[in-house]
Coordinates of C-alpha atoms and ligand atoms in Angstrom, one line a residue:
X1 CA -5.3 -5.1 -34.2
X2 CA -6.5 -8.2 -32.6
X3 CA -6.2 -9.8 -29.1
X4 CA -3.4 -8.5 -26.9
X5 CA -0.5 -8.6 -26.5
X6 CA -0.2 -6.5 -29.6
X7 CA 2.4 -4.2 -30.9
X8 CA 1.9 -0.9 -32.6
X9 CA 4.4 -1.0 -35.5
X10 CA 5.1 2.0 -37.6
X11 CA 7.7 3.4 -39.9
X12 CA 9.6 6.5 -38.6
X13 CA 9.5 9.0 -41.3
X14 CA 12.7 10.7 -40.2
X15 CA 15.0 7.7 -39.6
X16 CA 13.2 5.2 -41.8
X17 CA 13.5 2.7 -38.9
X18 CA 10.6 0.5 -37.7
X19 CA 9.2 1.4 -34.3
X20 CA 7.4 -1.1 -32.2
X21 CA 5.5 -0.4 -28.9
X22 CA 4.3 -3.3 -26.9
X23 CA 0.7 -2.6 -25.7
X24 CA 1.6 -4.1 -22.3
X25 CA 4.0 -1.1 -21.9
X26 CA 1.7 1.6 -23.0
X27 CA 0.7 4.0 -20.3
X28 CA -1.9 6.2 -22.1
X29 CA -3.2 7.3 -25.5
X30 CA -4.5 10.8 -26.3
X31 CA -5.8 12.6 -29.3
X32 CA -3.6 15.3 -30.8
X33 CA -5.1 18.5 -32.2
X34 CA -2.9 18.9 -35.4
X35 CA -5.4 21.3 -37.0
X36 CA -4.8 23.8 -34.2
X37 CA -1.1 23.9 -35.3
X38 CA 0.3 22.9 -31.9
X39 CA 0.1 20.3 -29.2
X40 CA 0.5 20.5 -25.4
X41 CA 4.2 20.9 -25.5
X42 CA 4.6 22.5 -28.9
X43 CA 6.5 19.6 -30.4
X44 CA 4.1 19.4 -33.2
X45 CA 5.6 22.6 -34.7
X46 CA 8.7 20.6 -35.5
X47 CA 6.7 18.6 -38.1
X48 CA 7.2 19.5 -41.7
X49 CA 4.3 21.4 -43.2
X50 CA 3.9 18.9 -46.0
X51 CA 3.4 16.0 -43.7
X52 CA 0.8 17.7 -41.4
X53 CA -1.2 18.7 -44.5
X54 CA -1.2 15.1 -45.8
X55 CA -1.8 13.5 -42.4
X56 CA -3.8 16.1 -40.3
X57 CA -5.2 13.5 -37.8
X58 CA -2.8 12.4 -35.0
X59 CA -2.7 10.7 -31.6
X60 CA 0.1 10.3 -29.1
X61 CA 1.0 7.2 -27.2
X62 CA 2.9 7.4 -23.9
X63 CA 4.9 4.2 -23.4
X64 CA 7.8 2.7 -21.4
X65 CA 11.2 3.1 -23.0
X66 CA 14.3 1.3 -21.7
X67 CA 17.4 3.4 -21.0
X68 CA 20.8 2.6 -19.6
X69 CA 21.4 0.6 -16.4
X70 CA 17.8 -0.7 -16.0
X71 CA 16.3 2.8 -16.1
X72 CA 12.8 3.1 -17.6
X73 CA 11.5 6.3 -19.0
X74 CA 8.1 7.5 -20.2
X75 CA 8.4 8.4 -23.9
X76 CA 5.8 9.7 -26.4
X77 CA 5.3 8.5 -30.0
X78 CA 2.9 10.4 -32.2
X79 CA 1.1 8.7 -35.1
X80 CA -0.4 10.6 -38.0
X81 CA -3.0 9.6 -40.5
X82 CA -5.2 11.2 -43.2
X83 CA -8.5 9.9 -41.9
X84 CA -10.3 11.1 -38.7
X85 CA -12.3 7.9 -38.5
X86 CA -9.2 5.7 -38.7
X87 CA -7.6 7.7 -35.9
X88 CA -10.7 7.2 -33.7
X89 CA -10.6 3.5 -34.3
X90 CA -6.9 3.4 -33.3
X91 CA -7.5 5.4 -30.1
X92 CA -10.6 3.3 -29.2
X93 CA -8.8 0.0 -29.8
X94 CA -5.8 1.0 -27.7
X95 CA -8.1 2.2 -24.9
X96 CA -9.9 -1.1 -25.0
X97 CA -6.6 -3.0 -24.7
X98 CA -5.5 -0.8 -21.8
X99 CA -8.9 -1.4 -20.0
X100 CA -8.4 -5.2 -20.5
X101 CA -4.9 -4.8 -18.9
X102 CA -6.4 -2.9 -16.0
X103 CA -9.0 -5.6 -15.5
X104 CA -6.1 -8.1 -15.4
X105 CA -3.3 -6.7 -13.3
X106 CA -2.8 -3.0 -13.7
X107 CA -3.6 -1.0 -10.5
X108 CA -6.4 1.7 -10.7
X109 CA -6.5 2.9 -7.1
X110 CA -3.4 3.0 -4.9
X111 CA -2.8 3.9 -1.2
X112 CA 0.5 5.9 -1.0
X113 CA 2.6 6.5 2.1
X114 CA 5.4 9.1 2.0
X115 CA 8.1 9.2 4.6
X116 CA 9.2 12.8 4.6
X117 CA 12.4 12.0 6.6
X118 CA 13.9 9.1 4.8
X119 CA 17.3 9.3 3.0
X120 CA 17.9 12.9 2.0
X121 CA 14.4 14.0 3.1
X122 CA 13.3 14.4 -0.5
X123 CA 10.3 11.9 -0.3
X124 CA 7.5 14.4 -0.8
X125 CA 9.3 16.3 -3.5
X126 CA 10.2 13.1 -5.4
X127 CA 6.6 12.0 -5.3
X128 CA 5.0 15.3 -6.4
X129 CA 7.5 16.0 -9.2
X130 CA 8.3 12.6 -10.6
X131 CA 5.7 10.1 -9.6
X132 CA 2.3 11.8 -9.3
X133 CA 2.3 13.1 -12.9
X134 CA 2.9 9.6 -14.2
X135 CA 0.1 8.1 -12.1
X136 CA -2.2 10.8 -13.4
X137 CA -1.1 10.2 -17.0
X138 CA -2.0 6.5 -16.5
X139 CA -5.4 7.4 -14.9
X140 CA -4.4 5.9 -11.5
X141 CA -6.1 7.5 -8.6
X142 CA -4.4 7.7 -5.2
X143 CA -5.0 8.4 -1.5
X144 CA -1.7 9.9 -0.2
X145 CA -0.7 9.9 3.4
X146 CA 2.5 11.8 4.5
X147 CA 3.6 10.0 7.7
X148 CA 3.8 12.0 10.9
X149 CA 5.9 9.6 13.0
X150 CA 7.7 6.3 12.8
X151 CA 5.3 3.3 12.5
X152 CA 2.4 5.6 11.3
X153 CA 2.1 3.6 8.0
X154 CA 2.5 0.2 9.7
X155 CA -0.2 1.0 12.3
X156 CA -2.6 2.5 9.8
X157 CA -2.3 -0.6 7.6
X158 CA -2.7 -2.9 10.5
X159 CA -5.9 -1.4 11.9
X160 CA -7.5 1.4 10.0
X161 CA -6.9 1.3 6.2
X162 CA -9.8 0.2 4.1
X163 CA -7.7 -2.2 2.1
X164 CA -10.6 -3.4 -0.1
X165 CA -10.6 -0.1 -1.9
X166 CA -7.1 -0.5 -3.2
X167 CA -5.2 -2.5 -5.8
X168 CA -1.9 -1.9 -4.1
X169 CA 0.1 0.0 -1.5
X170 CA 3.0 2.2 -2.5
X171 CA 5.7 3.6 -0.1
X172 CA 8.0 6.5 -0.8
X173 CA 11.1 6.0 1.3
X174 CA 13.8 3.5 2.0
X175 CA 14.1 -0.1 3.3
X176 CA 12.8 1.0 6.7
X177 CA 9.7 2.4 5.2
X178 CA 9.1 -0.7 3.1
X179 CA 9.6 -2.8 6.2
X180 CA 6.8 -0.8 7.9
X181 CA 4.4 -1.6 5.0
X182 CA 5.3 -5.3 5.0
X183 CA 4.7 -5.4 8.8
X184 CA 1.4 -3.6 8.4
X185 CA 0.1 -5.8 5.5
X186 CA 1.5 -9.2 6.8
X187 CA 0.1 -8.6 10.3
X188 CA -3.3 -7.5 9.0
X189 CA -3.5 -10.5 6.7
X190 CA -2.7 -12.9 9.6
X191 CA -5.1 -11.3 11.9
X192 CA -7.9 -11.3 9.3
X193 CA -7.2 -15.1 8.8
X194 CA -6.9 -16.0 12.5
X195 CA -3.2 -16.9 12.2
X196 CA -1.0 -16.5 15.4
X197 CA 2.3 -14.7 14.5
X198 CA 3.9 -15.7 17.8
X199 CA 4.1 -19.3 16.8
X200 CA 7.4 -19.8 14.8
X201 CA 6.1 -22.9 13.1
X202 CA 2.8 -21.4 11.9
X203 CA 2.1 -21.2 8.2
X204 CA 1.5 -17.6 7.3
X205 CA -1.1 -16.5 4.8
X206 CA 0.3 -14.6 1.7
X207 CA -0.8 -11.0 1.3
X208 CA -3.0 -10.2 -1.7
X209 CA -2.1 -6.6 -2.2
X210 CA 1.1 -5.8 -4.1
X211 CA 3.6 -3.3 -2.7
X212 CA 5.4 -0.6 -4.7
X213 CA 8.6 1.1 -3.6
X214 CA 9.5 4.6 -4.8
X215 CA 13.1 4.8 -3.6
X216 CA 13.8 7.8 -1.4
X217 CA 16.0 6.2 1.4
X218 CA 19.6 5.7 2.2
X219 CA 20.3 2.1 1.0
X220 CA 17.2 1.3 -1.0
X221 CA 18.4 -2.3 -1.3
X222 CA 15.0 -3.9 -1.8
X223 CA 14.3 -1.6 -4.7
X224 CA 17.8 -2.0 -6.2
X225 CA 17.7 -5.8 -6.0
X226 CA 14.2 -6.1 -7.5
X227 CA 14.4 -3.5 -10.2
X228 CA 18.1 -3.1 -10.9
X229 CA 18.3 0.6 -10.0
X230 CA 17.0 3.0 -7.3
X231 CA 15.3 5.4 -9.6
X232 CA 11.8 6.8 -8.7
X233 CA 10.6 7.1 -12.3
X234 CA 11.6 3.5 -13.1
X235 CA 9.8 2.2 -10.0
X236 CA 6.6 4.3 -10.8
X237 CA 6.5 2.8 -14.3
X238 CA 6.8 -0.7 -12.9
X239 CA 3.8 0.0 -10.7
X240 CA 1.8 1.5 -13.6
X241 CA 2.3 -1.5 -15.9
X242 CA 1.2 -3.8 -13.1
X243 CA 4.4 -5.9 -12.6
X244 CA 4.3 -8.6 -10.0
X245 CA 7.4 -10.1 -8.2
X246 CA 6.9 -12.5 -5.3
X247 CA 9.3 -12.3 -2.4
X248 CA 10.3 -14.4 0.5
X249 CA 9.9 -13.1 4.0
X250 CA 11.7 -14.3 7.1
X251 CA 9.9 -14.3 10.5
X252 CA 12.1 -13.7 13.5
X253 CA 11.2 -15.0 16.9
X254 CA 12.7 -15.0 20.4
X255 CA 11.4 -17.6 22.9
X256 CA 8.2 -18.2 21.0
X257 CA 7.5 -14.5 20.7
X258 CA 7.3 -12.8 17.4
X259 CA 9.9 -10.0 17.0
X260 CA 9.9 -8.8 13.3
X261 CA 9.9 -9.8 9.7
X262 CA 13.0 -9.5 7.5
X263 CA 13.1 -9.3 3.7
X264 CA 16.7 -8.4 3.0
X265 CA 19.4 -8.6 5.6
X266 CA 19.5 -10.1 9.1
X267 CA 23.0 -9.2 10.3
X268 CA 24.7 -9.8 13.7
X269 CA 28.2 -8.5 14.5
X270 CA 29.5 -6.2 11.9
X271 CA 26.2 -5.1 10.3
X272 CA 24.4 -5.0 13.7
X273 CA 27.2 -2.8 15.1
X274 CA 27.2 -0.5 12.0
X275 CA 23.5 0.0 12.4
X276 CA 23.6 0.6 16.2
X277 CA 26.2 3.2 15.7
X278 CA 24.6 4.8 12.6
X279 CA 21.2 5.3 14.3
X280 CA 22.8 7.9 16.6
X281 CA 24.0 9.7 13.5
X282 CA 20.8 10.0 11.4
X283 CA 21.4 13.7 11.0
X284 CA 24.3 12.7 8.7
X285 CA 21.8 11.2 6.2
X286 CA 23.0 8.3 4.0
X287 CA 26.7 9.1 4.8
X288 CA 26.1 7.8 8.3
X289 CA 26.5 4.2 7.1
X290 CA 30.0 5.0 5.6
X291 CA 31.1 6.8 8.8
X292 CA 29.8 4.0 11.1
X293 CA 31.0 1.3 8.7
X294 CA 34.6 2.6 8.9
X295 CA 34.4 3.1 12.7
X296 CA 33.0 -0.4 13.2
X297 CA 35.7 -1.9 11.0
X298 CA 38.3 -0.3 13.2
X299 CA 36.8 -1.7 16.4
X300 CA 37.0 -5.2 15.0
X301 CA 34.8 -6.8 17.6
X302 CA 34.0 -10.5 17.4
X303 CA 31.1 -12.4 19.1
X304 CA 30.8 -15.9 20.4
X305 CA 27.9 -18.2 19.9
X306 CA 26.3 -21.2 18.1
X307 CA 24.4 -21.1 14.8
X308 CA 22.2 -24.1 14.1
X309 CA 20.5 -24.3 10.7
X310 CA 18.3 -26.4 8.5
X311 CA 20.0 -26.6 5.1
X312 CA 17.8 -26.4 2.0
X313 CA 18.8 -29.7 0.4
X314 CA 15.9 -30.2 -2.0
X315 CA 16.6 -27.1 -4.1
X316 CA 18.1 -26.2 -7.4
X317 CA 20.5 -23.4 -6.6
X318 CA 23.5 -22.9 -4.3
X319 CA 25.0 -19.6 -2.9
X320 CA 28.1 -20.2 -5.0
X321 CA 26.3 -20.3 -8.3
X322 CA 27.5 -18.0 -11.1
X323 CA 24.0 -17.5 -12.4
X324 CA 21.9 -14.7 -10.9
X325 CA 18.2 -14.3 -10.0
X326 CA 16.8 -12.3 -12.9
X327 CA 13.3 -11.4 -14.3
X328 CA 11.4 -14.6 -15.0
X329 CA 13.9 -16.6 -12.8
X330 CA 13.4 -20.4 -13.4
X331 CA 14.3 -21.3 -9.8
X332 CA 11.9 -18.8 -8.2
X333 CA 9.1 -19.9 -10.6
X334 CA 9.5 -23.3 -9.1
X335 CA 9.7 -22.0 -5.5
X336 CA 13.3 -23.1 -5.5
X337 CA 12.3 -26.7 -5.4
X338 CA 13.8 -29.6 -7.4
X339 CA 10.5 -31.4 -7.1
X340 CA 7.4 -30.8 -5.1
X341 CA 4.5 -33.2 -4.7
X342 CA 2.6 -30.6 -2.7
X343 CA 0.0 -28.2 -4.1
X344 CA 1.6 -24.8 -4.4
X345 CA -0.6 -23.3 -1.7
X346 CA 0.5 -26.0 0.8
X347 CA 4.2 -25.9 0.1
X348 CA 4.7 -22.1 -0.2
X349 CA 4.4 -20.6 3.2
X350 CA 5.2 -23.3 5.7
X351 CA 8.7 -23.2 7.1
X352 CA 9.9 -26.8 7.1
X353 CA 10.3 -27.8 10.7
X354 CA 9.4 -31.5 10.4
X355 CA 12.9 -32.8 9.8
X356 CA 15.1 -31.9 12.8
X357 CA 17.6 -34.6 11.8
X358 CA 19.2 -32.5 9.0
X359 CA 20.2 -29.6 11.3
X360 CA 23.8 -28.5 11.3
X361 CA 25.6 -26.5 14.0
X362 CA 28.6 -24.2 13.8
X363 CA 30.1 -22.8 17.0
X364 CA 32.8 -20.2 17.3
X365 CA 33.8 -16.6 17.3
X366 CA 32.3 -14.6 14.6
X367 CA 33.0 -11.1 13.1
X368 CA 29.7 -11.3 11.3
X369 CA 26.7 -13.6 10.9
X370 CA 24.5 -12.5 8.0
X371 CA 21.3 -14.0 6.6
X372 CA 20.6 -12.6 3.1
X373 CA 17.2 -13.6 1.8
X374 CA 17.9 -11.8 -1.5
X375 CA 21.1 -10.5 -3.0
X376 CA 21.0 -7.3 -1.0
X377 CA 22.5 -5.5 -4.0
X378 CA 22.6 -1.7 -3.5
X379 CA 24.6 1.2 -4.8
X380 CA 27.3 0.5 -2.2
X381 CA 27.6 -3.2 -3.3
X382 CA 26.1 -3.7 -6.8
X383 CA 26.4 -7.5 -6.6
X384 CA 25.2 -7.6 -3.0
X385 CA 26.0 -9.6 0.1
X386 CA 25.0 -12.8 -1.5
X387 CA 25.0 -12.3 -5.3
X388 CA 23.4 -15.6 -6.2
X389 CA 20.6 -15.4 -3.6
X390 CA 17.0 -15.6 -5.0
X391 CA 14.1 -13.3 -4.4
X392 CA 11.5 -16.0 -4.1
X393 CA 13.0 -19.5 -3.6
X394 CA 12.0 -19.9 0.0
X395 CA 15.5 -19.8 1.4
X396 CA 18.0 -17.4 2.9
X397 CA 21.8 -17.5 2.5
X398 CA 23.5 -17.8 5.9
X399 CA 27.0 -16.3 5.8
X400 CA 29.3 -16.9 8.7
X401 CA 32.5 -14.8 8.9
X402 CA 34.8 -16.2 11.6
X403 CA 37.2 -14.2 13.6
X404 CA 40.2 -13.2 11.4
X405 CA 42.7 -10.4 11.1
X406 CA 41.6 -6.9 10.2
X407 CA 43.5 -7.2 7.0
X408 CA 41.6 -10.3 5.9
X409 CA 38.2 -8.9 7.0
X410 CA 38.9 -5.8 4.9
X411 CA 39.7 -8.1 1.9
X412 CA 36.4 -9.8 2.5
X413 CA 34.5 -6.5 2.7
X414 CA 36.1 -5.0 -0.3
X415 CA 35.1 -8.0 -2.4
X416 CA 31.5 -6.8 -1.9
X417 CA 32.3 -3.9 -4.1
X418 CA 33.8 -5.9 -7.0
X419 CA 33.1 -9.1 -8.9
X420 CA 35.5 -11.1 -6.7
X421 CA 34.0 -14.0 -4.7
X422 CA 33.6 -12.9 -1.1
X423 CA 32.9 -16.5 0.0
X424 CA 36.2 -17.8 -1.4
X425 CA 38.1 -17.2 1.9
X426 CA 39.0 -19.8 4.6
X427 CA 37.3 -17.9 7.4
X428 CA 34.0 -17.5 5.5
X429 CA 31.3 -20.2 5.0
X430 CA 27.9 -19.9 3.4
X431 CA 24.8 -22.2 3.6
X432 CA 21.5 -21.9 1.8
X433 CA 19.0 -22.6 4.6
X434 CA 15.2 -22.7 5.4
X435 CA 15.5 -22.0 9.1
X436 CA 18.3 -21.1 11.6
X437 CA 18.8 -20.2 15.2
X438 CA 21.5 -18.2 16.9
X439 CA 22.4 -18.6 20.6
X440 CA 25.0 -16.3 22.0
X441 CA 27.6 -17.9 24.3
X442 CA 26.7 -17.6 28.1
X443 CA 23.1 -17.8 27.2
X444 CA 22.0 -20.5 29.6
X445 CA 18.3 -19.7 29.9
X446 CA 15.9 -17.0 29.0
X447 CA 15.9 -15.0 32.2
X448 CA 19.7 -15.0 32.2
X449 CA 19.6 -13.9 28.6
X450 CA 17.2 -11.0 29.2
X451 CA 19.4 -10.0 32.2
X452 CA 22.5 -10.1 30.1
X453 CA 20.8 -8.3 27.2
X454 CA 19.9 -5.4 29.5
X455 CA 23.4 -5.4 30.9
X456 CA 24.9 -5.5 27.4
X457 CA 23.9 -2.0 26.7
X458 CA 25.7 -0.8 29.7
X459 CA 28.8 -2.9 29.0
X460 CA 29.0 -1.8 25.4
X461 CA 28.6 1.8 26.6
X462 CA 31.4 1.4 29.1
X463 CA 33.7 0.0 26.3
X464 CA 32.7 2.8 24.0
X465 CA 33.4 5.3 26.7
X466 CA 36.9 3.9 27.3
X467 CA 38.6 3.7 23.9
X468 CA 41.7 2.1 25.5
X469 CA 39.6 -1.0 26.4
X470 CA 40.2 -3.5 23.5
X471 CA 37.9 -6.3 24.7
X472 CA 34.9 -7.3 22.6
X473 CA 31.4 -6.9 24.2
X474 CA 29.6 -10.2 24.8
X475 CA 26.7 -9.4 22.5
X476 CA 26.1 -7.5 19.3
X477 CA 22.7 -6.5 18.0
X478 CA 20.8 -7.9 15.1
X479 CA 20.3 -5.6 12.2
X480 CA 16.9 -6.6 10.8
X481 CA 16.4 -4.7 7.5
X482 CA 17.8 -1.6 9.2
X483 CA 16.0 -2.0 12.5
X484 CA 17.7 -3.1 15.7
X485 CA 16.2 -6.2 17.4
X486 CA 15.9 -6.3 21.2
X487 CA 17.3 -9.8 21.6
X488 CA 20.5 -11.6 20.5
X489 CA 19.1 -15.2 20.7
X490 CA 16.7 -15.6 17.7
X491 CA 15.0 -18.2 15.6
X492 CA 14.4 -17.5 12.0
X493 CA 12.2 -19.2 9.4
X494 CA 11.7 -18.4 5.7
X495 CA 8.2 -18.0 4.3
X496 CA 8.3 -18.6 0.5
X497 CA 6.6 -15.9 -1.6
X498 CA 4.7 -14.3 1.3
X499 CA 4.4 -10.9 -0.4
X500 CA 4.4 -9.4 -3.9
X501 CA 6.0 -6.3 -5.3
X502 CA 5.2 -4.1 -8.2
X503 CA 8.4 -5.3 -9.9
X504 CA 9.6 -8.0 -12.2
X505 CA 13.2 -8.8 -11.0
X506 CA 16.2 -7.4 -12.8
X507 CA 15.9 -7.6 -16.6
X508 CA 18.8 -8.8 -18.7
X509 CA 20.2 -5.7 -20.3
X510 CA 18.5 -5.1 -23.7
X511 CA 20.4 -3.5 -26.6
X512 CA 20.2 0.2 -26.0
X513 CA 18.1 2.1 -28.4
X514 CA 17.9 5.8 -28.4
X515 CA 14.7 6.9 -30.3
X516 CA 13.7 10.1 -28.5
X517 CA 10.2 11.3 -29.3
X518 CA 9.7 9.6 -32.6
X519 CA 7.0 10.9 -35.0
X520 CA 5.5 8.3 -37.2
X521 CA 3.1 8.1 -40.1
X522 CA 0.5 5.2 -40.1
Ligands
ATP601 N1 7.2 10.8 9.7 C1 8.2 10.1 10.2 N2 9.0 10.7 11.1 C2 10.0 10.0 11.6 N3 10.4 8.7 11.2 C3 9.6 8.1 10.3 C4 8.5 8.8 9.7 N4 7.9 8.0 8.8 C5 8.7 6.9 8.8 N5 9.7 6.9 9.7 C6 10.7 5.9 10.0 O1 11.9 6.4 9.4 C7 12.8 5.2 9.3 C8 13.7 5.4 8.1 O2 13.0 5.5 6.9 P1 13.5 5.1 5.5 O3 13.7 3.6 5.4 O4 12.4 5.7 4.6 O5 14.8 5.8 5.2 P2 16.4 5.5 5.5 O6 16.5 4.8 6.8 O7 17.1 6.7 5.3 O8 16.7 4.5 4.3 P3 17.2 3.0 4.2 O9 16.2 2.2 5.1 O10 17.1 2.6 2.8 O11 18.5 2.9 4.8 C9 11.9 4.1 9.1 O12 12.2 3.1 10.0 C10 10.5 4.6 9.4 O13 9.8 3.8 10.4
LIG602 C1 35.7 -0.7 4.6 C2 35.1 -1.0 3.2 C3 33.7 -1.4 3.4 C4 33.0 -1.8 2.1 C5 31.8 -2.6 2.4 C6 30.8 -2.6 1.4 C7 29.7 -3.6 1.8 C8 28.3 -2.9 1.6 C9 27.2 -3.9 1.8 C10 26.0 -3.2 2.1 C11 24.9 -4.3 2.2 C12 23.7 -3.6 2.7 C13 22.6 -4.6 2.9 C14 21.3 -3.9 3.2 C15 20.8 -3.7 4.4 C16 19.6 -2.9 4.6 O1 18.6 -3.8 5.1 C17 19.8 -1.9 5.7 C18 18.6 -0.9 5.7 O2 18.6 -0.1 4.6 N1 21.0 -1.1 5.4 C19 22.1 -1.2 6.1 C20 23.3 -0.4 5.7 O3 22.1 -1.8 7.2
CA603 CA1 15.3 -16.1 -1.0

């Protein structure tokens, strides 16, 4: 065994097949007491007597095994040999390799926040039963905080948490909980570096700590789109092996005042109305989105306004590409750029505001205005709102759905659930952009806007309370990663690779291999 990455290669005595374990995917190694006749889980007793007599010294390696649909599982492989010294050499060498990996990029100490009320309210149980034992097996220590109210995690990260102690922050919950962590970490990083978040044109400083998501929410789209599945064990294993996936973050401003960050979806019209309605039905759990989605579809409201945007012209991809952002994505590795003369640090986090000339404007009546900074794939829509969007290319896909018939809008929505192209419709257009602004119609100046926005709530309520009224309200709300924004007029800029996740992007599906608990002789 020499320098890593190494593979442990052995011959399975049962199947005769070769078995290879990449050291970068080993979680732990432990000695096995073969002489005692049993091991922790009794599996040793299945070994034929002859083999244990010939090879009485054994050790077990816990490693990542790939299962179907991007699932990862922790598997054990036991190695036997006839010599106790040889066994010790193997164990020591593997431990040295794991220590070297820990020094490089594996986390040793994590800060964990659990939202006990996300999704089906299973966060604590998921963590204790599925995740904590894996962290313990990999010798990762944790400080765990079960949140007591909304924004508990965000405020703790912003002001109190001793971040120097940790190698990463893990959240157990859904997209809303992840958004809290992002807000806490990004705000803290800007404050520590003297950056003013209220200026839309400010370069933001990237966060150094990686974020892990253990999915326990209702949509889990960030987890699904970065790992390929919303499975707690898979996500915990990505944390343990120390994966790193950079991600773009959009900053949202109103009138030179910072409102929020967005990582997945900014949606006005349909998705804003779905969210506003579903928030009143949290008691329904994840099913609230289906109920409110159907109801909002029936109301068929449209909204008037102007969208101006700065197209990303200097990039490799387009929203209509057939290729997808996958692990090791070439486009994301180059920050989406065809060519960049800047140093990476200079070019990454600055929204490009210098060239006002290239701005485009679209005015009209819209059923939906969506900005997808990543595919937004989730179990409801496995390809996502913008299937060709990239996690870390510094752009967002601006999707404009103009007023059309209910039937056509339904066709458009249903295409999100299949492989058909949801953009190939006359009333839909999509632009890959670096910045955009939305101004609702009638919005003359800020004071009028604020007045109208306060009045909007009342107006929508009146319409809701009078089902016979078929008019559309003047304003919708923005759905910002599952949170409602207080303003309709917003300005958005993308910050390339501002945060990093414990993930690697969706892996191309490997050939499925089912070697459960192999026992091997060295
Ligand atoms: N202890 C708590 N009590 C009440 N709300 C909380 C608590 N901790 C966090 N929250 C809030 O709960 C909201 C929803 O949480 P979360 O995102 O985990 O689940 P979800 O909304 O069901 O899933 P998704 O965001 O994937 O649709 C978040 O916006 C978060 O701010
Ligand atoms: C009438 C048939 C309708 C089928 C429509 C299917 C389309 C589903 C697309 C879902 C995309 C969800 C994008 C993710 C948004 C998250 O940020 C947010 C918070 O979790 N979730 C929601 C639902 O707003
Ligand atoms: Ca992007």
